PDB file of N, CA and C in Angstrom:
ATOM      1  N   UNK A   1      19.599  31.220  18.026  1.00 66.00           N
ATOM      2  CA  UNK A   1      20.570  30.415  18.378  1.00 66.00           C
ATOM      3  C   UNK A   1      21.854  30.027  18.177  1.00 66.00           C
ATOM      4  N   UNK A   2      23.077  29.817  19.219  1.00 83.00           N
ATOM      5  CA  UNK A   2      24.059  29.989  18.843  1.00 83.00           C
ATOM      6  C   UNK A   2      24.712  28.861  18.055  1.00 83.00           C
ATOM      7  N   UNK A   3      26.133  29.420  17.679  1.00 86.00           N
ATOM      8  CA  UNK A   3      26.490  28.107  16.258  1.00 86.00           C
ATOM      9  C   UNK A   3      26.960  26.551  17.185  1.00 86.00           C
ATOM     10  N   UNK A   4      27.305  27.006  18.319  1.00 89.00           N
ATOM     11  CA  UNK A   4      27.301  25.517  19.228  1.00 89.00           C
ATOM     12  C   UNK A   4      25.715  24.642  19.591  1.00 89.00           C
ATOM     13  N   UNK A   5      24.340  25.698  19.618  1.00 90.00           N
ATOM     14  CA  UNK A   5      23.350  24.975  19.959  1.00 90.00           C
ATOM     15  C   UNK A   5      23.234  23.983  18.547  1.00 90.00           C
ATOM     16  N   UNK A   6      23.700  25.216  17.236  1.00 93.00           N
ATOM     17  CA  UNK A   6      23.419  24.323  16.054  1.00 93.00           C
ATOM     18  C   UNK A   6      23.837  23.051  15.932  1.00 93.00           C
ATOM     19  N   UNK A   7      24.848  23.304  16.103  1.00 94.00           N
ATOM     20  CA  UNK A   7      25.883  21.941  15.970  1.00 94.00           C
ATOM     21  C   UNK A   7      25.876  20.590  17.104  1.00 94.00           C
ATOM     22  N   UNK A   8      24.991  21.082  18.057  1.00 96.00           N
ATOM     23  CA  UNK A   8      24.694  20.042  18.905  1.00 96.00           C
ATOM     24  C   UNK A   8      23.135  19.161  17.998  1.00 96.00           C
ATOM     25  N   UNK A   9      22.189  19.613  17.931  1.00 96.00           N
ATOM     26  CA  UNK A   9      21.112  19.501  17.251  1.00 96.00           C
ATOM     27  C   UNK A   9      21.461  18.806  16.012  1.00 96.00           C
ATOM     28  N   UNK A  10      22.470  19.422  15.173  1.00 97.00           N
ATOM     29  CA  UNK A  10      22.809  18.994  13.640  1.00 97.00           C
ATOM     30  C   UNK A  10      23.272  17.207  14.423  1.00 97.00           C
ATOM     31  N   UNK A  11      23.911  17.312  15.269  1.00 97.00           N
ATOM     32  CA  UNK A  11      24.546  16.007  15.793  1.00 97.00           C
ATOM     33  C   UNK A  11      23.405  15.105  15.942  1.00 97.00           C
ATOM     34  N   UNK A  12      22.406  15.575  16.625  1.00 98.00           N
ATOM     35  CA  UNK A  12      21.534  14.489  16.913  1.00 98.00           C
ATOM     36  C   UNK A  12      20.531  14.211  15.803  1.00 98.00           C
ATOM     37  N   UNK A  13      20.915  15.264  14.952  1.00 98.00           N
ATOM     38  CA  UNK A  13      19.825  14.559  13.783  1.00 98.00           C
ATOM     39  C   UNK A  13      20.698  14.358  12.773  1.00 98.00           C
ATOM     40  N   UNK A  14      22.233  13.710  12.430  1.00 98.00           N
ATOM     41  CA  UNK A  14      23.027  13.117  11.833  1.00 98.00           C
ATOM     42  C   UNK A  14      22.544  11.768  12.778  1.00 98.00           C
ATOM     43  N   UNK A  15      22.962  11.530  13.735  1.00 98.00           N
ATOM     44  CA  UNK A  15      22.214   9.916  14.320  1.00 98.00           C
ATOM     45  C   UNK A  15      20.843   9.614  14.012  1.00 98.00           C
ATOM     46  N   UNK A  16      19.934  10.400  13.666  1.00 98.00           N
ATOM     47  CA  UNK A  16      18.810  10.434  13.740  1.00 98.00           C
ATOM     48  C   UNK A  16      18.805  10.031  11.955  1.00 98.00           C
ATOM     49  N   UNK A  17      19.341  10.355  11.483  1.00 98.00           N
ATOM     50  CA  UNK A  17      18.897   9.982   9.845  1.00 98.00           C
ATOM     51  C   UNK A  17      20.021   8.699   9.481  1.00 98.00           C
ATOM     52  N   UNK A  18      21.394   8.580  10.241  1.00 98.00           N
ATOM     53  CA  UNK A  18      22.407   7.462  10.481  1.00 98.00           C
ATOM     54  C   UNK A  18      21.309   6.187  10.966  1.00 98.00           C
ATOM     55  N   UNK A  19      20.502   6.321  11.632  1.00 98.00           N
ATOM     56  CA  UNK A  19      19.578   5.042  12.120  1.00 98.00           C
ATOM     57  C   UNK A  19      18.721   4.896  10.794  1.00 98.00           C
ATOM     58  N   UNK A  20      17.777   5.504  10.753  1.00 98.00           N
ATOM     59  CA  UNK A  20      17.174   5.308   9.428  1.00 98.00           C
ATOM     60  C   UNK A  20      17.377   5.162   8.285  1.00 98.00           C
ATOM     61  N   UNK A  21      18.916   5.263   7.873  1.00 98.00           N
ATOM     62  CA  UNK A  21      19.738   4.647   6.739  1.00 98.00           C
ATOM     63  C   UNK A  21      20.101   3.233   6.991  1.00 98.00           C
ATOM     64  N   UNK A  22      19.886   2.721   8.347  1.00 98.00           N
ATOM     65  CA  UNK A  22      19.851   1.243   8.757  1.00 98.00           C
ATOM     66  C   UNK A  22      18.813   0.860   8.759  1.00 98.00           C
ATOM     67  N   UNK A  23      17.907   1.658   8.751  1.00 97.00           N
ATOM     68  CA  UNK A  23      15.788   1.100   9.171  1.00 97.00           C
ATOM     69  C   UNK A  23      15.819   0.705   7.102  1.00 97.00           C
ATOM     70  N   UNK A  24      16.329   1.754   6.832  1.00 97.00           N
ATOM     71  CA  UNK A  24      16.169   1.061   4.910  1.00 97.00           C
ATOM     72  C   UNK A  24      16.659   0.401   4.526  1.00 97.00           C
ATOM     73  N   UNK A  25      18.137  -0.009   5.594  1.00 97.00           N
ATOM     74  CA  UNK A  25      18.917  -1.306   5.032  1.00 97.00           C
ATOM     75  C   UNK A  25      17.908  -2.782   5.222  1.00 97.00           C
ATOM     76  N   UNK A  26      17.525  -2.445   6.112  1.00 97.00           N
ATOM     77  CA  UNK A  26      16.388  -3.700   6.888  1.00 97.00           C
ATOM     78  C   UNK A  26      15.069  -4.045   6.242  1.00 97.00           C
ATOM     79  N   UNK A  27      14.551  -3.024   5.348  1.00 97.00           N
ATOM     80  CA  UNK A  27      13.557  -3.390   4.964  1.00 97.00           C
ATOM     81  C   UNK A  27      12.917  -2.385   6.270  1.00 97.00           C
ATOM     82  N   UNK A  28      12.813  -1.774   6.913  1.00 97.00           N
ATOM     83  CA  UNK A  28      12.071  -1.499   8.108  1.00 97.00           C
ATOM     84  C   UNK A  28      11.274   0.138   7.753  1.00 97.00           C
ATOM     85  N   UNK A  29      11.887   0.703   6.215  1.00 95.00           N
ATOM     86  CA  UNK A  29      11.862   2.143   6.474  1.00 95.00           C
ATOM     87  C   UNK A  29      11.345   1.798   4.917  1.00 95.00           C
ATOM     88  N   UNK A  30      10.472   2.937   4.504  1.00 94.00           N
ATOM     89  CA  UNK A  30      10.418   3.000   2.518  1.00 94.00           C
ATOM     90  C   UNK A  30      11.174   3.966   2.186  1.00 94.00           C
ATOM     91  N   UNK A  31      12.027   5.192   2.903  1.00 96.00           N
ATOM     92  CA  UNK A  31      12.247   6.034   2.444  1.00 96.00           C
ATOM     93  C   UNK A  31      13.495   5.717   1.474  1.00 96.00           C
ATOM     94  N   UNK A  32      13.970   6.962   0.438  1.00 97.00           N
ATOM     95  CA  UNK A  32      15.056   6.769  -0.419  1.00 97.00           C
ATOM     96  C   UNK A  32      16.475   7.039   0.225  1.00 97.00           C
ATOM     97  N   UNK A  33      16.831   5.604   0.410  1.00 97.00           N
ATOM     98  CA  UNK A  33      18.465   5.260   0.668  1.00 97.00           C
ATOM     99  C   UNK A  33      19.644   6.419  -0.121  1.00 97.00           C
ATOM    100  N   UNK A  34      19.543   7.131  -1.225  1.00 97.00           N
ATOM    101  CA  UNK A  34      20.318   8.272  -1.565  1.00 97.00           C
ATOM    102  C   UNK A  34      20.092   9.220  -0.915  1.00 97.00           C
ATOM    103  N   UNK A  35      18.682   9.965  -0.674  1.00 98.00           N
ATOM    104  CA  UNK A  35      17.977  10.966  -0.291  1.00 98.00           C
ATOM    105  C   UNK A  35      18.917  10.945   1.175  1.00 98.00           C
ATOM    106  N   UNK A  36      18.748  10.257   1.838  1.00 98.00           N
ATOM    107  CA  UNK A  36      18.977  10.173   3.046  1.00 98.00           C
ATOM    108  C   UNK A  36      20.560  10.006   3.529  1.00 98.00           C
ATOM    109  N   UNK A  37      21.355   9.370   2.879  1.00 98.00           N
ATOM    110  CA  UNK A  37      22.469   9.365   2.148  1.00 98.00           C
ATOM    111  C   UNK A  37      23.114  10.510   2.211  1.00 98.00           C
ATOM    112  N   UNK A  38      22.219  12.005   0.986  1.00 97.00           N
ATOM    113  CA  UNK A  38      22.691  12.921   0.953  1.00 97.00           C
ATOM    114  C   UNK A  38      22.510  13.740   2.020  1.00 97.00           C
ATOM    115  N   UNK A  39      21.440  13.676   2.845  1.00 98.00           N
ATOM    116  CA  UNK A  39      20.866  14.280   3.703  1.00 98.00           C
ATOM    117  C   UNK A  39      21.806  14.241   4.795  1.00 98.00           C
ATOM    118  N   UNK A  40      22.514  13.149   5.221  1.00 98.00           N
ATOM    119  CA  UNK A  40      23.587  12.644   6.236  1.00 98.00           C
ATOM    120  C   UNK A  40      24.828  13.673   5.843  1.00 98.00           C
ATOM    121  N   UNK A  41      24.965  13.755   3.722  1.00 97.00           N
ATOM    122  CA  UNK A  41      26.399  14.473   3.841  1.00 97.00           C
ATOM    123  C   UNK A  41      26.040  15.848   4.241  1.00 97.00           C
ATOM    124  N   UNK A  42      24.823  16.482   4.051  1.00 97.00           N
ATOM    125  CA  UNK A  42      24.918  18.000   4.127  1.00 97.00           C
ATOM    126  C   UNK A  42      24.633  18.261   5.399  1.00 97.00           C
ATOM    127  N   UNK A  43      24.507  17.155   6.402  1.00 97.00           N
ATOM    128  CA  UNK A  43      24.318  17.630   7.927  1.00 97.00           C
ATOM    129  C   UNK A  43      25.912  17.942   8.515  1.00 97.00           C
ATOM    130  N   UNK A  44      26.748  16.447   8.195  1.00 97.00           N
ATOM    131  CA  UNK A  44      27.946  16.926   8.330  1.00 97.00           C
ATOM    132  C   UNK A  44      28.751  17.992   7.613  1.00 97.00           C
ATOM    133  N   UNK A  45      28.690  18.367   6.341  1.00 96.00           N
ATOM    134  CA  UNK A  45      29.554  19.655   5.723  1.00 96.00           C
ATOM    135  C   UNK A  45      28.872  20.875   6.646  1.00 96.00           C
ATOM    136  N   UNK A  46      27.526  21.411   6.426  1.00 95.00           N
ATOM    137  CA  UNK A  46      27.063  22.201   7.344  1.00 95.00           C
ATOM    138  C   UNK A  46      27.139  21.979   8.560  1.00 95.00           C
ATOM    139  N   UNK A  47      27.878  21.388   9.491  1.00 92.00           N
ATOM    140  CA  UNK A  47      28.199  21.072  11.141  1.00 92.00           C
ATOM    141  C   UNK A  47      29.658  21.863  10.722  1.00 92.00           C
ATOM    142  N   UNK A  48      30.576  21.716   9.475  1.00 90.00           N
ATOM    143  CA  UNK A  48      31.812  22.024  10.084  1.00 90.00           C
ATOM    144  C   UNK A  48      31.760  23.800   9.255  1.00 90.00           C
ATOM    145  N   UNK A  49      31.432  23.616   8.263  1.00 88.00           N
ATOM    146  CA  UNK A  49      31.187  25.084   7.393  1.00 88.00           C
ATOM    147  C   UNK A  49      30.102  25.954   7.340  1.00 88.00           C
ATOM    148  N   UNK A  50      30.033  26.969   7.238  1.00 85.00           N
ATOM    149  CA  UNK A  50      28.754  27.928   7.376  1.00 85.00           C
ATOM    150  C   UNK A  50      28.596  28.190   5.860  1.00 85.00           C
ATOM    151  N   UNK A  51      27.451  28.912   6.110  1.00 87.00           N
ATOM    152  CA  UNK A  51      27.075  29.467   4.623  1.00 87.00           C
ATOM    153  C   UNK A  51      27.348  28.477   3.317  1.00 87.00           C
ATOM    154  N   UNK A  52      26.656  27.184   3.573  1.00 91.00           N
ATOM    155  CA  UNK A  52      27.520  26.294   2.251  1.00 91.00           C
ATOM    156  C   UNK A  52      25.198  26.146   1.899  1.00 91.00           C
ATOM    157  N   UNK A  53      25.428  26.149   0.659  1.00 94.00           N
ATOM    158  CA  UNK A  53      23.559  25.940   0.690  1.00 94.00           C
ATOM    159  C   UNK A  53      23.894  24.317   0.706  1.00 94.00           C
ATOM    160  N   UNK A  54      22.461  24.432   1.214  1.00 95.00           N
ATOM    161  CA  UNK A  54      21.386  23.145   1.277  1.00 95.00           C
ATOM    162  C   UNK A  54      20.640  22.759   0.449  1.00 95.00           C
ATOM    163  N   UNK A  55      20.595  21.710   0.215  1.00 96.00           N
ATOM    164  CA  UNK A  55      19.761  20.980  -0.665  1.00 96.00           C
ATOM    165  C   UNK A  55      18.515  20.101  -0.101  1.00 96.00           C
ATOM    166  N   UNK A  56      18.849  19.913   0.663  1.00 97.00           N
ATOM    167  CA  UNK A  56      18.064  18.563   1.106  1.00 97.00           C
ATOM    168  C   UNK A  56      16.481  19.440   1.799  1.00 97.00           C
ATOM    169  N   UNK A  57      16.010  20.696   1.794  1.00 97.00           N
ATOM    170  CA  UNK A  57      14.720  20.663   1.941  1.00 97.00           C
ATOM    171  C   UNK A  57      13.835  20.788   1.073  1.00 97.00           C
ATOM    172  N   UNK A  58      14.499  20.782  -0.007  1.00 96.00           N
ATOM    173  CA  UNK A  58      14.143  20.958  -0.860  1.00 96.00           C
ATOM    174  C   UNK A  58      13.383  19.106  -1.441  1.00 96.00           C
ATOM    175  N   UNK A  59      14.194  18.683  -1.123  1.00 95.00           N
ATOM    176  CA  UNK A  59      14.188  17.112  -1.471  1.00 95.00           C
ATOM    177  C   UNK A  59      13.039  16.817  -0.488  1.00 95.00           C
ATOM    178  N   UNK A  60      12.726  17.339   0.625  1.00 97.00           N
ATOM    179  CA  UNK A  60      12.044  17.151   1.761  1.00 97.00           C
ATOM    180  C   UNK A  60      10.913  17.273   1.036  1.00 97.00           C
ATOM    181  N   UNK A  61      10.776  18.685   0.891  1.00 96.00           N
ATOM    182  CA  UNK A  61       9.019  19.190   0.408  1.00 96.00           C
ATOM    183  C   UNK A  61       8.666  18.768  -0.624  1.00 96.00           C
ATOM    184  N   UNK A  62       9.443  18.055  -1.615  1.00 96.00           N
ATOM    185  CA  UNK A  62       9.348  17.648  -3.207  1.00 96.00           C
ATOM    186  C   UNK A  62       8.134  16.114  -2.029  1.00 96.00           C
ATOM    187  N   UNK A  63       9.556  15.516  -1.717  1.00 95.00           N
ATOM    188  CA  UNK A  63       9.068  14.367  -2.167  1.00 95.00           C
ATOM    189  C   UNK A  63       8.703  13.009  -0.719  1.00 95.00           C
ATOM    190  N   UNK A  64       8.219  14.023   0.502  1.00 96.00           N
ATOM    191  CA  UNK A  64       8.491  13.274   1.711  1.00 96.00           C
ATOM    192  C   UNK A  64       6.651  13.776   2.311  1.00 96.00           C
ATOM    193  N   UNK A  65       6.129  13.255   3.024  1.00 95.00           N
ATOM    194  CA  UNK A  65       5.115  13.498   3.443  1.00 95.00           C
ATOM    195  C   UNK A  65       5.557  14.488   4.283  1.00 95.00           C
ATOM    196  N   UNK A  66       4.701  15.472   4.216  1.00 92.00           N
ATOM    197  CA  UNK A  66       4.489  16.747   5.547  1.00 92.00           C
ATOM    198  C   UNK A  66       4.343  16.402   6.615  1.00 92.00           C
ATOM    199  N   UNK A  67       3.834  15.398   6.942  1.00 96.00           N
ATOM    200  CA  UNK A  67       3.815  15.180   8.451  1.00 96.00           C
ATOM    201  C   UNK A  67       4.855  14.380   9.490  1.00 96.00           C
ATOM    202  N   UNK A  68       5.668  13.615   8.165  1.00 97.00           N
ATOM    203  CA  UNK A  68       6.814  13.601   8.635  1.00 97.00           C
ATOM    204  C   UNK A  68       8.042  14.134   9.820  1.00 97.00           C
ATOM    205  N   UNK A  69       8.200  13.103  10.738  1.00 97.00           N
ATOM    206  CA  UNK A  69       8.675  13.748  12.547  1.00 97.00           C
ATOM    207  C   UNK A  69      10.234  14.023  11.937  1.00 97.00           C
ATOM    208  N   UNK A  70      10.907  12.986  10.919  1.00 98.00           N
ATOM    209  CA  UNK A  70      12.037  13.901  10.712  1.00 98.00           C
ATOM    210  C   UNK A  70      12.161  14.158  10.119  1.00 98.00           C
ATOM    211  N   UNK A  71      11.465  14.666   9.027  1.00 97.00           N
ATOM    212  CA  UNK A  71      11.582  15.547   8.215  1.00 97.00           C
ATOM    213  C   UNK A  71      11.063  17.132   8.522  1.00 97.00           C
ATOM    214  N   UNK A  72      10.454  17.223   9.403  1.00 97.00           N
ATOM    215  CA  UNK A  72      10.136  18.570  10.272  1.00 97.00           C
ATOM    216  C   UNK A  72      11.333  19.048  10.957  1.00 97.00           C
ATOM    217  N   UNK A  73      11.757  17.965  11.995  1.00 97.00           N
ATOM    218  CA  UNK A  73      12.962  18.327  11.837  1.00 97.00           C
ATOM    219  C   UNK A  73      14.057  18.641  11.850  1.00 97.00           C
ATOM    220  N   UNK A  74      13.980  17.843  10.887  1.00 98.00           N
ATOM    221  CA  UNK A  74      15.382  18.521   9.175  1.00 98.00           C
ATOM    222  C   UNK A  74      14.788  19.763   8.688  1.00 98.00           C
ATOM    223  N   UNK A  75      13.898  20.249   8.790  1.00 97.00           N
ATOM    224  CA  UNK A  75      13.185  21.238   7.857  1.00 97.00           C
ATOM    225  C   UNK A  75      13.514  22.754   9.413  1.00 97.00           C
ATOM    226  N   UNK A  76      13.325  22.131  10.213  1.00 96.00           N
ATOM    227  CA  UNK A  76      13.559  23.310  11.182  1.00 96.00           C
ATOM    228  C   UNK A  76      15.377  23.742  11.509  1.00 96.00           C
ATOM    229  N   UNK A  77      16.244  23.113  11.039  1.00 96.00           N
ATOM    230  CA  UNK A  77      17.238  22.841  11.666  1.00 96.00           C
ATOM    231  C   UNK A  77      18.056  23.328  10.253  1.00 96.00           C
ATOM    232  N   UNK A  78      17.156  23.158   9.215  1.00 95.00           N
ATOM    233  CA  UNK A  78      17.689  24.663   8.214  1.00 95.00           C
ATOM    234  C   UNK A  78      17.757  25.455   8.189  1.00 95.00           C
ATOM    235  N   UNK A  79      16.444  26.302   9.001  1.00 94.00           N
ATOM    236  CA  UNK A  79      15.498  27.525   9.227  1.00 94.00           C
ATOM    237  C   UNK A  79      16.628  27.950   9.938  1.00 94.00           C
ATOM    238  N   UNK A  80      16.951  27.123  10.923  1.00 92.00           N
ATOM    239  CA  UNK A  80      17.944  27.763  11.862  1.00 92.00           C
ATOM    240  C   UNK A  80      19.623  27.844  11.375  1.00 92.00           C
ATOM    241  N   UNK A  81      19.768  27.008  10.374  1.00 93.00           N
ATOM    242  CA  UNK A  81      21.484  27.277  10.005  1.00 93.00           C
ATOM    243  C   UNK A  81      21.586  28.104   9.232  1.00 93.00           C
ATOM    244  N   UNK A  82      20.326  28.941   8.343  1.00 90.00           N
ATOM    245  CA  UNK A  82      20.063  30.212   7.819  1.00 90.00           C
ATOM    246  C   UNK A  82      19.931  31.133   8.584  1.00 90.00           C
ATOM    247  N   UNK A  83      19.700  31.018   9.579  1.00 88.00           N
ATOM    248  CA  UNK A  83      19.667  32.237  10.334  1.00 88.00           C
ATOM    249  C   UNK A  83      21.460  32.667  11.794  1.00 88.00           C
ATOM    250  N   UNK A  84      22.300  31.626  11.591  1.00 84.00           N
ATOM    251  CA  UNK A  84      23.186  31.842  12.377  1.00 84.00           C
ATOM    252  C   UNK A  84      24.827  31.913  11.378  1.00 84.00           C
TER     253      UNK A  84
END
């Protein structure tokens, strides 16, 4: 995967995380607001700079349901980030 493809996929996931934050604000999601805000910040940072450590995968593994679709996509993106 090229850096450009990573950035495109990262942008899509940033939109999804931002939408999830809005759902939490409306009471439509039970996810943790602080976790989501931290994940969004890491996505933004990793889209700008390479080789920064990502902490959100550990948050997802420790506290999200293993079958959560957003969590799965975020974990896949983290794996791709490590390869670029």
